[in-house]
Structures are given as structure tokens and as C-alpha cells.
PDB file of C-alpha atoms and ligand atoms in Angstrom:
ATOM      1  CA  MET Y   1      74.786  97.523  97.788  1.00 91.00           C
ATOM      2  CA  LYS Y   2      78.281  96.926  96.494  1.00 94.00           C
ATOM      3  CA  VAL Y   3      81.095  97.800  98.868  1.00 97.00           C
ATOM      4  CA  PHE Y   4      84.766  98.143  98.034  1.00 97.00           C
ATOM      5  CA  PHE Y   5      87.516  97.462 100.543  1.00 98.00           C
ATOM      6  CA  GLY Y   6      90.767  99.359 100.820  1.00 98.00           C
ATOM      7  CA  VAL Y   7      93.261  97.383 102.930  1.00 98.00           C
ATOM      8  CA  ASP Y   8      96.509  98.955 104.070  1.00 96.00           C
ATOM      9  CA  ILE Y   9      98.809  96.179 105.299  1.00 96.00           C
ATOM     10  CA  GLY Y  10     101.643  97.330 107.547  1.00 93.00           C
ATOM     11  CA  GLY Y  11     104.227  95.591 109.702  1.00 90.00           C
ATOM     12  CA  THR Y  12     102.322  96.287 112.925  1.00 92.00           C
ATOM     13  CA  GLY Y  13      98.698  96.774 111.873  1.00 95.00           C
ATOM     14  CA  VAL Y  14      96.280  96.183 109.002  1.00 97.00           C
ATOM     15  CA  LYS Y  15      93.886  99.072 108.308  1.00 97.00           C
ATOM     16  CA  PHE Y  16      90.571  98.460 106.569  1.00 98.00           C
ATOM     17  CA  GLY Y  17      88.238 100.915 104.867  1.00 98.00           C
ATOM     18  CA  ALA Y  18      84.804 100.029 103.460  1.00 97.00           C
ATOM     19  CA  PHE Y  19      83.690 102.345 100.643  1.00 97.00           C
ATOM     20  CA  ASP Y  20      80.475 102.761  98.671  1.00 96.00           C
ATOM     21  CA  GLN Y  21      80.293 102.707  94.858  1.00 94.00           C
ATOM     22  CA  ASN Y  22      81.237 106.391  94.725  1.00 93.00           C
ATOM     23  CA  GLY Y  23      84.362 105.739  96.744  1.00 93.00           C
ATOM     24  CA  GLN Y  24      82.990 107.376  99.889  1.00 94.00           C
ATOM     25  CA  LEU Y  25      84.284 105.917 103.130  1.00 96.00           C
ATOM     26  CA  ILE Y  26      81.527 104.137 105.088  1.00 96.00           C
ATOM     27  CA  ASP Y  27      83.471 102.372 107.840  1.00 96.00           C
ATOM     28  CA  LYS Y  28      87.044 101.883 108.924  1.00 97.00           C
ATOM     29  CA  TRP Y  29      88.769  99.639 111.426  1.00 98.00           C
ATOM     30  CA  SER Y  30      92.096  97.929 112.019  1.00 97.00           C
ATOM     31  CA  ILE Y  31      93.563  94.683 113.310  1.00 97.00           C
ATOM     32  CA  LEU Y  32      97.057  93.711 114.437  1.00 96.00           C
ATOM     33  CA  THR Y  33      99.407  92.162 111.884  1.00 96.00           C
ATOM     34  CA  ASN Y  34     100.179  88.547 112.738  1.00 96.00           C
ATOM     35  CA  LEU Y  35     103.728  87.991 111.490  1.00 94.00           C
ATOM     36  CA  SER Y  36     104.018  84.371 112.691  1.00 94.00           C
ATOM     37  CA  ASP Y  37     104.456  81.523 110.203  1.00 94.00           C
ATOM     38  CA  SER Y  38     106.423  83.720 107.722  1.00 93.00           C
ATOM     39  CA  GLY Y  39     103.503  86.117 107.476  1.00 94.00           C
ATOM     40  CA  GLN Y  40     101.192  83.372 106.167  1.00 95.00           C
ATOM     41  CA  LYS Y  41      98.440  84.312 108.625  1.00 96.00           C
ATOM     42  CA  ILE Y  42      98.079  87.867 107.298  1.00 97.00           C
ATOM     43  CA  ILE Y  43      95.862  87.162 104.265  1.00 97.00           C
ATOM     44  CA  PRO Y  44      93.607  84.680 106.134  1.00 97.00           C
ATOM     45  CA  ASP Y  45      93.156  87.411 108.794  1.00 98.00           C
ATOM     46  CA  VAL Y  46      92.187  89.894 106.040  1.00 98.00           C
ATOM     47  CA  VAL Y  47      89.647  87.372 104.681  1.00 97.00           C
ATOM     48  CA  LYS Y  48      88.208  86.777 108.146  1.00 97.00           C
ATOM     49  CA  SER Y  49      87.902  90.489 108.890  1.00 97.00           C
ATOM     50  CA  ILE Y  50      86.113  91.243 105.583  1.00 97.00           C
ATOM     51  CA  ASN Y  51      83.795  88.241 105.963  1.00 96.00           C
ATOM     52  CA  THR Y  52      82.907  89.264 109.514  1.00 96.00           C
ATOM     53  CA  TYR Y  53      82.087  92.792 108.306  1.00 96.00           C
ATOM     54  CA  ILE Y  54      79.900  91.497 105.444  1.00 95.00           C
ATOM     55  CA  ALA Y  55      78.119  89.007 107.753  1.00 95.00           C
ATOM     56  CA  ARG Y  56      77.301  91.818 110.183  1.00 94.00           C
ATOM     57  CA  LYS Y  57      75.518  93.665 107.364  1.00 90.00           C
ATOM     58  CA  GLU Y  58      73.104  90.710 106.977  1.00 87.00           C
ATOM     59  CA  GLY Y  59      73.032  90.468 103.201  1.00 84.00           C
ATOM     60  CA  LEU Y  60      72.773  94.211 102.542  1.00 89.00           C
ATOM     61  CA  TYR Y  61      76.321  94.490 101.239  1.00 91.00           C
ATOM     62  CA  ASN Y  62      78.231  92.447  98.713  1.00 92.00           C
ATOM     63  CA  ILE Y  63      81.886  92.808  97.828  1.00 95.00           C
ATOM     64  CA  GLY Y  64      82.634  94.924  94.728  1.00 95.00           C
ATOM     65  CA  GLY Y  65      86.421  94.747  94.988  1.00 97.00           C
ATOM     66  CA  ILE Y  66      89.391  94.574  97.352  1.00 98.00           C
ATOM     67  CA  GLY Y  67      92.509  96.712  96.964  1.00 98.00           C
ATOM     68  CA  MET Y  68      95.640  96.269  99.069  1.00 97.00           C
ATOM     69  CA  GLY Y  69      98.686  98.374  99.877  1.00 96.00           C
ATOM     70  CA  ILE Y  70     101.832  96.353 100.654  1.00 94.00           C
ATOM     71  CA  PRO Y  71     104.981  97.779 102.306  1.00 91.00           C
ATOM     72  CA  GLY Y  72     107.393  96.655  99.582  1.00 87.00           C
ATOM     73  CA  PRO Y  73     107.714  96.216  95.813  1.00 87.00           C
ATOM     74  CA  VAL Y  74     104.709  94.589  94.096  1.00 90.00           C
ATOM     75  CA  ASP Y  75     104.527  93.772  90.395  1.00 88.00           C
ATOM     76  CA  LYS Y  76     101.492  94.349  88.180  1.00 85.00           C
ATOM     77  CA  LYS Y  77     100.105  90.878  88.936  1.00 89.00           C
ATOM     78  CA  GLY Y  78     100.476  91.290  92.676  1.00 91.00           C
ATOM     79  CA  TYR Y  79     103.621  89.203  92.985  1.00 92.00           C
ATOM     80  CA  VAL Y  80     105.882  90.103  95.887  1.00 92.00           C
ATOM     81  CA  LYS Y  81     109.455  88.864  95.642  1.00 90.00           C
ATOM     82  CA  THR Y  82     110.382  89.917  99.148  1.00 89.00           C
ATOM     83  CA  CYS Y  83     108.622  92.031 101.725  1.00 90.00           C
ATOM     84  CA  VAL Y  84     110.822  92.276 104.798  1.00 88.00           C
ATOM     85  CA  ASN Y  85     108.185  94.014 106.946  1.00 89.00           C
ATOM     86  CA  LEU Y  86     105.625  91.233 106.410  1.00 93.00           C
ATOM     87  CA  HIS Y  87     108.168  88.366 106.318  1.00 93.00           C
ATOM     88  CA  TRP Y  88     106.970  87.409 102.806  1.00 95.00           C
ATOM     89  CA  THR Y  89     109.144  85.838 100.140  1.00 94.00           C
ATOM     90  CA  GLU Y  90     107.901  84.907  96.683  1.00 94.00           C
ATOM     91  CA  PHE Y  91     104.291  85.386  97.625  1.00 95.00           C
ATOM     92  CA  ASN Y  92     101.234  86.615  95.741  1.00 97.00           C
ATOM     93  CA  PRO Y  93      98.611  88.137  98.075  1.00 97.00           C
ATOM     94  CA  VAL Y  94      96.256  88.770  95.112  1.00 97.00           C
ATOM     95  CA  GLU Y  95      96.200  85.058  94.186  1.00 97.00           C
ATOM     96  CA  GLU Y  96      95.716  84.134  97.841  1.00 96.00           C
ATOM     97  CA  LEU Y  97      92.703  86.417  98.200  1.00 96.00           C
ATOM     98  CA  LYS Y  98      91.329  85.174  94.855  1.00 96.00           C
ATOM     99  CA  LYS Y  99      91.096  81.671  96.348  1.00 96.00           C
ATOM    100  CA  GLU Y 100      88.575  83.000  98.880  1.00 96.00           C
ATOM    101  CA  PHE Y 101      86.858  85.559  96.642  1.00 96.00           C
ATOM    102  CA  PRO Y 102      87.108  84.102  93.100  1.00 96.00           C
ATOM    103  CA  ASP Y 103      84.558  86.455  91.524  1.00 94.00           C
ATOM    104  CA  VAL Y 104      85.774  89.651  93.118  1.00 96.00           C
ATOM    105  CA  ALA Y 105      88.158  92.197  91.540  1.00 97.00           C
ATOM    106  CA  ILE Y 106      91.377  92.229  93.570  1.00 97.00           C
ATOM    107  CA  ALA Y 107      94.430  94.457  93.201  1.00 96.00           C
ATOM    108  CA  ALA Y 108      97.603  95.156  95.142  1.00 96.00           C
ATOM    109  CA  GLY Y 109     100.235  97.857  94.959  1.00 93.00           C
ATOM    110  CA  ASN Y 110     103.181  99.247  96.850  1.00 92.00           C
ATOM    111  CA  ASP Y 111     101.936 101.228  99.862  1.00 92.00           C
ATOM    112  CA  ALA Y 112     103.617 104.499  98.870  1.00 92.00           C
ATOM    113  CA  ASN Y 113     102.145 104.266  95.349  1.00 94.00           C
ATOM    114  CA  VAL Y 114      98.748 103.429  96.804  1.00 95.00           C
ATOM    115  CA  ALA Y 115      98.927 106.402  99.214  1.00 95.00           C
ATOM    116  CA  ALA Y 116      99.867 108.598  96.236  1.00 96.00           C
ATOM    117  CA  LEU Y 117      96.744 107.399  94.444  1.00 96.00           C
ATOM    118  CA  GLY Y 118      94.684 108.305  97.527  1.00 97.00           C
ATOM    119  CA  GLU Y 119      96.075 111.841  97.699  1.00 97.00           C
ATOM    120  CA  TYR Y 120      95.639 112.189  93.919  1.00 97.00           C
ATOM    121  CA  TYR Y 121      91.924 111.355  93.920  1.00 95.00           C
ATOM    122  CA  ARG Y 122      90.796 112.521  97.324  1.00 95.00           C
ATOM    123  CA  GLY Y 123      93.525 114.623  98.922  1.00 97.00           C
ATOM    124  CA  ALA Y 124      95.942 117.440  98.131  1.00 97.00           C
ATOM    125  CA  GLY Y 125      96.362 116.276  94.524  1.00 97.00           C
ATOM    126  CA  LYS Y 126      92.740 116.235  93.469  1.00 95.00           C
ATOM    127  CA  GLU Y 127      92.870 119.462  91.435  1.00 95.00           C
ATOM    128  CA  TYR Y 128      95.820 118.255  89.388  1.00 98.00           C
ATOM    129  CA  SER Y 129      96.432 115.797  86.551  1.00 97.00           C
ATOM    130  CA  SER Y 130     100.017 114.883  87.506  1.00 97.00           C
ATOM    131  CA  MET Y 131     101.323 114.577  91.032  1.00 97.00           C
ATOM    132  CA  MET Y 132     104.226 113.249  93.024  1.00 97.00           C
ATOM    133  CA  LEU Y 133     103.807 112.259  96.668  1.00 97.00           C
ATOM    134  CA  ILE Y 134     106.863 112.369  98.911  1.00 96.00           C
ATOM    135  CA  THR Y 135     106.458 110.721 102.314  1.00 93.00           C
ATOM    136  CA  LEU Y 136     108.849 111.804 105.020  1.00 94.00           C
ATOM    137  CA  GLY Y 137     108.855 109.100 107.672  1.00 90.00           C
ATOM    138  CA  THR Y 138     111.615 106.923 109.145  1.00 87.00           C
ATOM    139  CA  GLY Y 139     112.781 106.891 105.522  1.00 89.00           C
ATOM    140  CA  VAL Y 140     111.766 108.877 102.448  1.00 92.00           C
ATOM    141  CA  GLY Y 141     109.339 107.230 100.019  1.00 90.00           C
ATOM    142  CA  GLY Y 142     107.102 108.376  97.267  1.00 92.00           C
ATOM    143  CA  GLY Y 143     104.790 107.685  94.388  1.00 95.00           C
ATOM    144  CA  ILE Y 144     104.058 109.260  91.030  1.00 96.00           C
ATOM    145  CA  VAL Y 145     100.563 109.503  89.523  1.00 96.00           C
ATOM    146  CA  ILE Y 146     100.074 110.786  85.983  1.00 95.00           C
ATOM    147  CA  ASP Y 147      96.579 111.082  84.483  1.00 95.00           C
ATOM    148  CA  GLY Y 148      95.178 108.796  87.173  1.00 92.00           C
ATOM    149  CA  LYS Y 149      97.753 106.028  86.707  1.00 92.00           C
ATOM    150  CA  VAL Y 150     100.573 105.144  89.060  1.00 92.00           C
ATOM    151  CA  LEU Y 151     103.920 105.223  87.279  1.00 92.00           C
ATOM    152  CA  LEU Y 152     105.635 101.919  88.101  1.00 86.00           C
ATOM    153  CA  GLY Y 153     108.595 101.935  85.737  1.00 84.00           C
ATOM    154  CA  ALA Y 154     110.350  98.861  84.362  1.00 81.00           C
ATOM    155  CA  ASN Y 155     111.279  97.496  87.799  1.00 75.00           C
ATOM    156  CA  GLY Y 156     108.761  99.156  90.079  1.00 76.00           C
ATOM    157  CA  LEU Y 157     111.467 101.602  91.053  1.00 78.00           C
ATOM    158  CA  ALA Y 158     109.654 104.786  89.956  1.00 84.00           C
ATOM    159  CA  GLY Y 159     108.905 107.057  92.886  1.00 85.00           C
ATOM    160  CA  GLU Y 160     111.587 105.531  95.137  1.00 82.00           C
ATOM    161  CA  VAL Y 161     112.919 108.996  95.731  1.00 87.00           C
ATOM    162  CA  GLY Y 162     114.771 108.495  99.002  1.00 88.00           C
ATOM    163  CA  HIS Y 163     117.897 107.168  97.393  1.00 87.00           C
ATOM    164  CA  ILE Y 164     118.357 109.722  94.677  1.00 85.00           C
ATOM    165  CA  SER Y 165     121.774 111.199  95.338  1.00 81.00           C
ATOM    166  CA  GLY Y 166     123.718 114.044  93.863  1.00 68.00           C
ATOM    167  CA  GLY Y 167     123.926 117.772  94.240  1.00 68.00           C
ATOM    168  CA  ILE Y 168     124.155 117.503  98.013  1.00 77.00           C
ATOM    169  CA  ALA Y 169     127.519 117.754  99.785  1.00 81.00           C
ATOM    170  CA  GLU Y 170     127.949 114.811 102.185  1.00 86.00           C
ATOM    171  CA  THR Y 171     130.740 112.470 103.216  1.00 88.00           C
ATOM    172  CA  GLU Y 172     128.818 109.971 105.381  1.00 91.00           C
ATOM    173  CA  LYS Y 173     127.430 106.889 103.670  1.00 91.00           C
ATOM    174  CA  CYS Y 174     123.705 106.200 103.417  1.00 89.00           C
ATOM    175  CA  ASN Y 175     122.479 102.720 104.449  1.00 84.00           C
ATOM    176  CA  CYS Y 176     122.053 101.979 100.714  1.00 86.00           C
ATOM    177  CA  GLY Y 177     125.790 102.466 100.188  1.00 88.00           C
ATOM    178  CA  ASN Y 178     125.573 105.762  98.297  1.00 89.00           C
ATOM    179  CA  VAL Y 179     126.557 109.168  99.584  1.00 91.00           C
ATOM    180  CA  GLY Y 180     124.305 112.235  99.692  1.00 91.00           C
ATOM    181  CA  CYS Y 181     120.904 110.531  99.344  1.00 92.00           C
ATOM    182  CA  ILE Y 182     117.770 112.550 100.085  1.00 93.00           C
ATOM    183  CA  ASP Y 183     116.964 109.945 102.748  1.00 93.00           C
ATOM    184  CA  GLN Y 184     120.075 110.995 104.709  1.00 94.00           C
ATOM    185  CA  PHE Y 185     118.538 114.449 105.202  1.00 95.00           C
ATOM    186  CA  ALA Y 186     114.775 114.653 104.777  1.00 95.00           C
ATOM    187  CA  SER Y 187     113.747 111.522 106.710  1.00 94.00           C
ATOM    188  CA  ALA Y 188     113.054 111.614 110.454  1.00 94.00           C
ATOM    189  CA  THR Y 189     116.332 109.682 110.882  1.00 93.00           C
ATOM    190  CA  GLY Y 190     118.119 112.226 108.682  1.00 95.00           C
ATOM    191  CA  ILE Y 191     116.854 115.203 110.653  1.00 96.00           C
ATOM    192  CA  VAL Y 192     118.116 113.693 113.931  1.00 96.00           C
ATOM    193  CA  ARG Y 193     121.467 112.843 112.285  1.00 95.00           C
ATOM    194  CA  ILE Y 194     122.001 116.399 111.005  1.00 95.00           C
ATOM    195  CA  MET Y 195     120.897 117.943 114.302  1.00 96.00           C
ATOM    196  CA  LYS Y 196     123.428 115.803 116.210  1.00 95.00           C
ATOM    197  CA  LYS Y 197     126.105 116.894 113.780  1.00 94.00           C
ATOM    198  CA  LEU Y 198     125.242 120.559 114.260  1.00 94.00           C
ATOM    199  CA  LEU Y 199     125.220 120.176 118.045  1.00 93.00           C
ATOM    200  CA  ASN Y 200     128.715 118.669 117.893  1.00 91.00           C
ATOM    201  CA  GLU Y 201     130.191 121.089 115.414  1.00 90.00           C
ATOM    202  CA  GLN Y 202     128.504 124.436 115.956  1.00 82.00           C
ATOM    203  CA  ASP Y 203     128.713 126.924 118.803  1.00 80.00           C
ATOM    204  CA  GLY Y 204     125.170 128.264 118.478  1.00 77.00           C
ATOM    205  CA  PHE Y 205     122.764 127.658 121.333  1.00 79.00           C
ATOM    206  CA  SER Y 206     120.054 125.037 121.155  1.00 88.00           C
ATOM    207  CA  LYS Y 207     117.575 123.750 123.722  1.00 87.00           C
ATOM    208  CA  LEU Y 208     118.481 120.269 122.477  1.00 89.00           C
ATOM    209  CA  CYS Y 209     122.126 120.733 123.627  1.00 86.00           C
ATOM    210  CA  ASN Y 210     121.609 118.916 126.888  1.00 82.00           C
ATOM    211  CA  LYS Y 211     119.351 116.177 125.613  1.00 84.00           C
ATOM    212  CA  GLU Y 212     120.796 112.675 125.256  1.00 82.00           C
ATOM    213  CA  LYS Y 213     118.046 111.569 122.947  1.00 92.00           C
ATOM    214  CA  PHE Y 214     115.636 113.509 120.794  1.00 94.00           C
ATOM    215  CA  THR Y 215     113.377 112.897 117.806  1.00 94.00           C
ATOM    216  CA  ALA Y 216     112.751 114.661 114.505  1.00 95.00           C
ATOM    217  CA  LYS Y 217     109.555 115.969 116.088  1.00 94.00           C
ATOM    218  CA  ASP Y 218     111.594 117.584 118.886  1.00 95.00           C
ATOM    219  CA  VAL Y 219     113.804 119.260 116.270  1.00 96.00           C
ATOM    220  CA  CYS Y 220     110.766 120.567 114.340  1.00 94.00           C
ATOM    221  CA  MET Y 221     109.143 121.853 117.524  1.00 94.00           C
ATOM    222  CA  ALA Y 222     112.358 123.591 118.587  1.00 95.00           C
ATOM    223  CA  ALA Y 223     112.621 125.160 115.117  1.00 95.00           C
ATOM    224  CA  GLU Y 224     109.059 126.435 115.364  1.00 93.00           C
ATOM    225  CA  GLN Y 225     109.991 128.136 118.622  1.00 94.00           C
ATOM    226  CA  GLY Y 226     112.904 129.878 116.902  1.00 94.00           C
ATOM    227  CA  ASP Y 227     115.734 127.601 118.111  1.00 94.00           C
ATOM    228  CA  GLU Y 228     118.744 128.708 116.066  1.00 93.00           C
ATOM    229  CA  LEU Y 229     120.410 125.332 115.472  1.00 95.00           C
ATOM    230  CA  ALA Y 230     117.104 123.529 114.900  1.00 96.00           C
ATOM    231  CA  LEU Y 231     116.206 126.103 112.239  1.00 96.00           C
ATOM    232  CA  GLN Y 232     119.593 125.556 110.640  1.00 95.00           C
ATOM    233  CA  CYS Y 233     118.980 121.796 110.709  1.00 96.00           C
ATOM    234  CA  ILE Y 234     115.556 122.108 109.028  1.00 96.00           C
ATOM    235  CA  ASP Y 235     117.113 124.423 106.455  1.00 96.00           C
ATOM    236  CA  ILE Y 236     119.826 121.875 105.551  1.00 95.00           C
ATOM    237  CA  CYS Y 237     117.454 118.880 105.508  1.00 96.00           C
ATOM    238  CA  MET Y 238     114.567 120.398 103.606  1.00 96.00           C
ATOM    239  CA  SER Y 239     116.852 122.213 101.149  1.00 95.00           C
ATOM    240  CA  ALA Y 240     118.185 118.776 100.231  1.00 94.00           C
ATOM    241  CA  LEU Y 241     114.623 117.685  99.461  1.00 95.00           C
ATOM    242  CA  GLY Y 242     113.924 120.875  97.489  1.00 94.00           C
ATOM    243  CA  THR Y 243     117.007 120.170  95.399  1.00 92.00           C
ATOM    244  CA  GLY Y 244     115.643 116.682  94.746  1.00 92.00           C
ATOM    245  CA  LEU Y 245     112.284 118.051  93.627  1.00 94.00           C
ATOM    246  CA  ALA Y 246     114.055 120.150  90.996  1.00 92.00           C
ATOM    247  CA  PHE Y 247     115.535 116.892  89.604  1.00 90.00           C
ATOM    248  CA  PHE Y 248     112.036 115.450  89.232  1.00 91.00           C
ATOM    249  CA  SER Y 249     110.666 118.563  87.569  1.00 92.00           C
ATOM    250  CA  HIS Y 250     113.414 118.348  84.982  1.00 89.00           C
ATOM    251  CA  ALA Y 251     112.582 114.665  84.448  1.00 89.00           C
ATOM    252  CA  PHE Y 252     108.783 114.638  84.281  1.00 89.00           C
ATOM    253  CA  ASP Y 253     107.477 118.057  85.319  1.00 92.00           C
ATOM    254  CA  PRO Y 254     104.553 117.174  87.651  1.00 96.00           C
ATOM    255  CA  GLU Y 255     101.976 119.863  88.424  1.00 97.00           C
ATOM    256  CA  VAL Y 256     102.184 119.366  92.173  1.00 98.00           C
ATOM    257  CA  TYR Y 257     104.395 117.821  94.854  1.00 97.00           C
ATOM    258  CA  VAL Y 258     102.475 116.605  97.878  1.00 97.00           C
ATOM    259  CA  ILE Y 259     104.523 116.225 101.060  1.00 97.00           C
ATOM    260  CA  GLY Y 260     103.226 113.619 103.538  1.00 95.00           C
ATOM    261  CA  GLY Y 261     104.489 111.363 106.349  1.00 91.00           C
ATOM    262  CA  GLY Y 262     105.166 112.145 110.010  1.00 89.00           C
ATOM    263  CA  VAL Y 263     107.725 114.901 109.346  1.00 91.00           C
ATOM    264  CA  SER Y 264     105.184 116.810 107.226  1.00 91.00           C
ATOM    265  CA  ARG Y 265     103.286 117.667 110.409  1.00 87.00           C
ATOM    266  CA  ALA Y 266     105.859 120.437 110.786  1.00 85.00           C
ATOM    267  CA  GLY Y 267     103.748 122.121 108.078  1.00 88.00           C
ATOM    268  CA  GLY Y 268     104.532 125.551 106.690  1.00 87.00           C
ATOM    269  CA  LEU Y 269     107.963 125.549 108.304  1.00 89.00           C
ATOM    270  CA  ILE Y 270     109.262 122.835 105.975  1.00 94.00           C
ATOM    271  CA  ILE Y 271     107.233 123.825 102.880  1.00 95.00           C
ATOM    272  CA  ASP Y 272     108.841 127.279 102.730  1.00 94.00           C
ATOM    273  CA  VAL Y 273     112.366 125.864 102.881  1.00 95.00           C
ATOM    274  CA  ILE Y 274     111.609 123.164 100.295  1.00 96.00           C
ATOM    275  CA  LYS Y 275     110.127 125.764  97.910  1.00 95.00           C
ATOM    276  CA  LYS Y 276     113.084 128.099  98.200  1.00 94.00           C
ATOM    277  CA  ALA Y 277     115.668 125.387  97.394  1.00 94.00           C
ATOM    278  CA  TYR Y 278     113.458 123.960  94.646  1.00 94.00           C
ATOM    279  CA  LEU Y 279     113.050 127.267  92.816  1.00 94.00           C
ATOM    280  CA  LYS Y 280     116.767 127.974  93.081  1.00 92.00           C
ATOM    281  CA  ARG Y 281     117.517 124.819  91.101  1.00 89.00           C
ATOM    282  CA  LEU Y 282     114.869 125.146  88.422  1.00 88.00           C
ATOM    283  CA  PHE Y 283     115.968 125.812  84.912  1.00 79.00           C
ATOM    284  CA  LEU Y 284     113.961 127.182  81.968  1.00 73.00           C
ATOM    285  CA  ILE Y 285     110.895 127.934  84.070  1.00 72.00           C
ATOM    286  CA  ASP Y 286     110.551 130.407  86.892  1.00 73.00           C
ATOM    287  CA  LYS Y 287     107.442 129.184  88.665  1.00 82.00           C
ATOM    288  CA  GLY Y 288     107.576 125.418  88.872  1.00 90.00           C
ATOM    289  CA  ALA Y 289     105.137 122.992  90.462  1.00 96.00           C
ATOM    290  CA  ASP Y 290     102.957 123.698  93.471  1.00 96.00           C
ATOM    291  CA  ILE Y 291     104.249 122.198  96.719  1.00 97.00           C
ATOM    292  CA  LYS Y 292     101.548 121.243  99.209  1.00 97.00           C
ATOM    293  CA  LEU Y 293     101.049 119.265 102.400  1.00 97.00           C
ATOM    294  CA  ALA Y 294      99.200 115.943 102.196  1.00 97.00           C
ATOM    295  CA  THR Y 295      95.666 116.128 103.582  1.00 96.00           C
ATOM    296  CA  LEU Y 296      94.541 112.505 104.127  1.00 96.00           C
ATOM    297  CA  GLY Y 297      96.959 111.556 106.904  1.00 92.00           C
ATOM    298  CA  ASN Y 298      96.757 107.872 107.826  1.00 91.00           C
ATOM    299  CA  ASP Y 299      93.697 107.322 105.611  1.00 95.00           C
ATOM    300  CA  ALA Y 300      95.668 107.846 102.361  1.00 96.00           C
ATOM    301  CA  GLY Y 301      96.518 104.112 102.299  1.00 95.00           C
ATOM    302  CA  ILE Y 302      92.969 102.726 102.599  1.00 97.00           C
ATOM    303  CA  ILE Y 303      91.540 105.361 100.222  1.00 97.00           C
ATOM    304  CA  GLY Y 304      94.268 104.730  97.645  1.00 97.00           C
ATOM    305  CA  ALA Y 305      93.889 100.941  97.931  1.00 97.00           C
ATOM    306  CA  CYS Y 306      90.168 101.339  97.221  1.00 97.00           C
ATOM    307  CA  MET Y 307      90.913 103.596  94.216  1.00 96.00           C
ATOM    308  CA  LEU Y 308      93.409 101.024  92.939  1.00 95.00           C
ATOM    309  CA  VAL Y 309      90.748  98.343  92.617  1.00 95.00           C
ATOM    310  CA  MET Y 310      87.894 100.690  91.654  1.00 93.00           C
ATOM    311  CA  ASN Y 311      89.883 102.052  88.738  1.00 86.00           C
ATOM    312  CA  GLY Y 312      90.686  98.528  87.613  1.00 75.00           C
ATOM    313  CA  GLU Y 313      94.420  99.035  87.588  1.00 52.00           C
TER     314      GLU Y 313
HETATM  315 ZN1   ZN I 401     120.654 105.994 100.020  1.00 95.96          ZN
END
């Protein structure tokens, strides 16, 4: 039987998924990322892990393809100019894997784009032909899939939604140098930043008043329990994202926005606010795209990486 591997390479761990010919997950496992030697041990570790898996199946499985998600920009041929998280510079993981598996189809893509592909085929986007995934983590990332293809753009910049700025009042600078980026609000870092601001400037009561340190999760949980300032914080942060989504609808009008990443665990609380701000900014149409929560969680990366190579992209 042919098996396809979806490999999600991150700065701390490498996740593996083994899939059958229909793209159904058979097995999954993970290993730690070895960043020593400028990240040059990562691909040999991937090779070893896949070979060990195949050997354990005693000739029953052979490799149909290997897809990889990389936490940085990747061009169509798999070339990575720099990937800070993996310590790679001017490296091509596809060519490296090809040396070990010369007859196997191998593909690599940016991890957010790969996760978008996963949600598109197997998750919240599967009923739609065009979709945009927005991941709300430490930063804000995203990927665009139209008719089953990831939109890369001329420079691989498409879907890098975190640093779209405009339409949001802000004076503080984002780490990219701009002012008023979506990242400054809708990321976990952004939520904590806005909450601190509110605690300093507003009189309203919050259970986070006396806390030295808190996380975006704490803010979301407080908001769920009706905490006045936390609700205000979520309103500011997710309205900024909703405003951003209206930009995208006016640019390429996707059928659905899928919201993923750690912050999305806040669920309905954030979706309602995003929707309200989104609809307020829409022009010409009154309904707009659907806005849904991602459904694959941490598996989006391995599933998408498998789809990437299965679809021969
Ligand atoms: Zn920015």
C-alpha cells in the first residue's frame, strides 16, 4: 500500500502524519526539532523517522509522497531564503529529501498556507471553493486557498494578513514598523497589550486588575465570565480583525473565513465580534462571507502537508 506523509516542521517539534491513498490519517507521531548545526540535522531526522516507520511495516507500505510545512517563506521549488525558527539560510529541504528519496514526490510550503490547505480539504472549509484561514497565535498569520490551490502571490506574501494596517486607530508602533496592524490587536500578544492599556486607562473593574502577569487565555476566560474590561478588550481586538476581513472581501471575496490558532479557542465569543465589525465595513453586499472556527486544531499542518503533495502542487 502507498502511504503519504504530512510533516509539519516547527521550531520545537516535528509532527508526522501517515495517510492512505484517500488521504485518511493512519498514524501520527512527533519528534523534537534538533536546531544544532544551523538546523542541518532536521531533514536527516525526518528521513530517519520516515524510514523507521516504513521498516516497522515490514514491506507492506511504500512511500507515495512527502509534504512538508515550514515556518517561514518557501518558494514554489521549496527554496527557503531564511527561516529564523529553524536556523536555515539559503536551504532547500525538498532537494535534501530528494537525495534520500529520489523517486518520491516531495513538496514543501509555508506552514500557514499548508494549514489552510488542510482546513480547506478536511476541516471548516470543506464545503467551500474559496477560503481564507486566519491563525491567531503569538502573531497573526493566514493562508488563502482558491479552487484547491494556495494563493502564493509574486513574493509569497499572499495571506500574510497580520501586517495589514489601516482603518484602525493606533499610535503605538508594531514590531514591523507600521502602525495599526491587525497583529497589534488580534494576536495573543495584541490581546494582552490592549488589556494592559485598558487596565491602566479605564476605571471599570476587572478581575485582572491585581494580576502582574496574564495571558490572552486569561483575558478570554475573564470575558466569558462577563468581566467588563475583558469584554471591552475582546471587542477592540476582534473588531480590528473584522475590519481586516472586510478588506479581504473587497479584494478577493472568499466564501468563508476560517479562524484558527490558540486564540480561536475562545470560540463563539470572538466570532460574534468579528462578524459584527466585518459586516459594518462591507460595501455593495449585505451578507458577506461565512466566518467559522477551524476544526482540525493541531492536525491542520500534517493534513495540509499531505494534501500539498497528494495534489501535486
Ligand atoms: Zn505590523
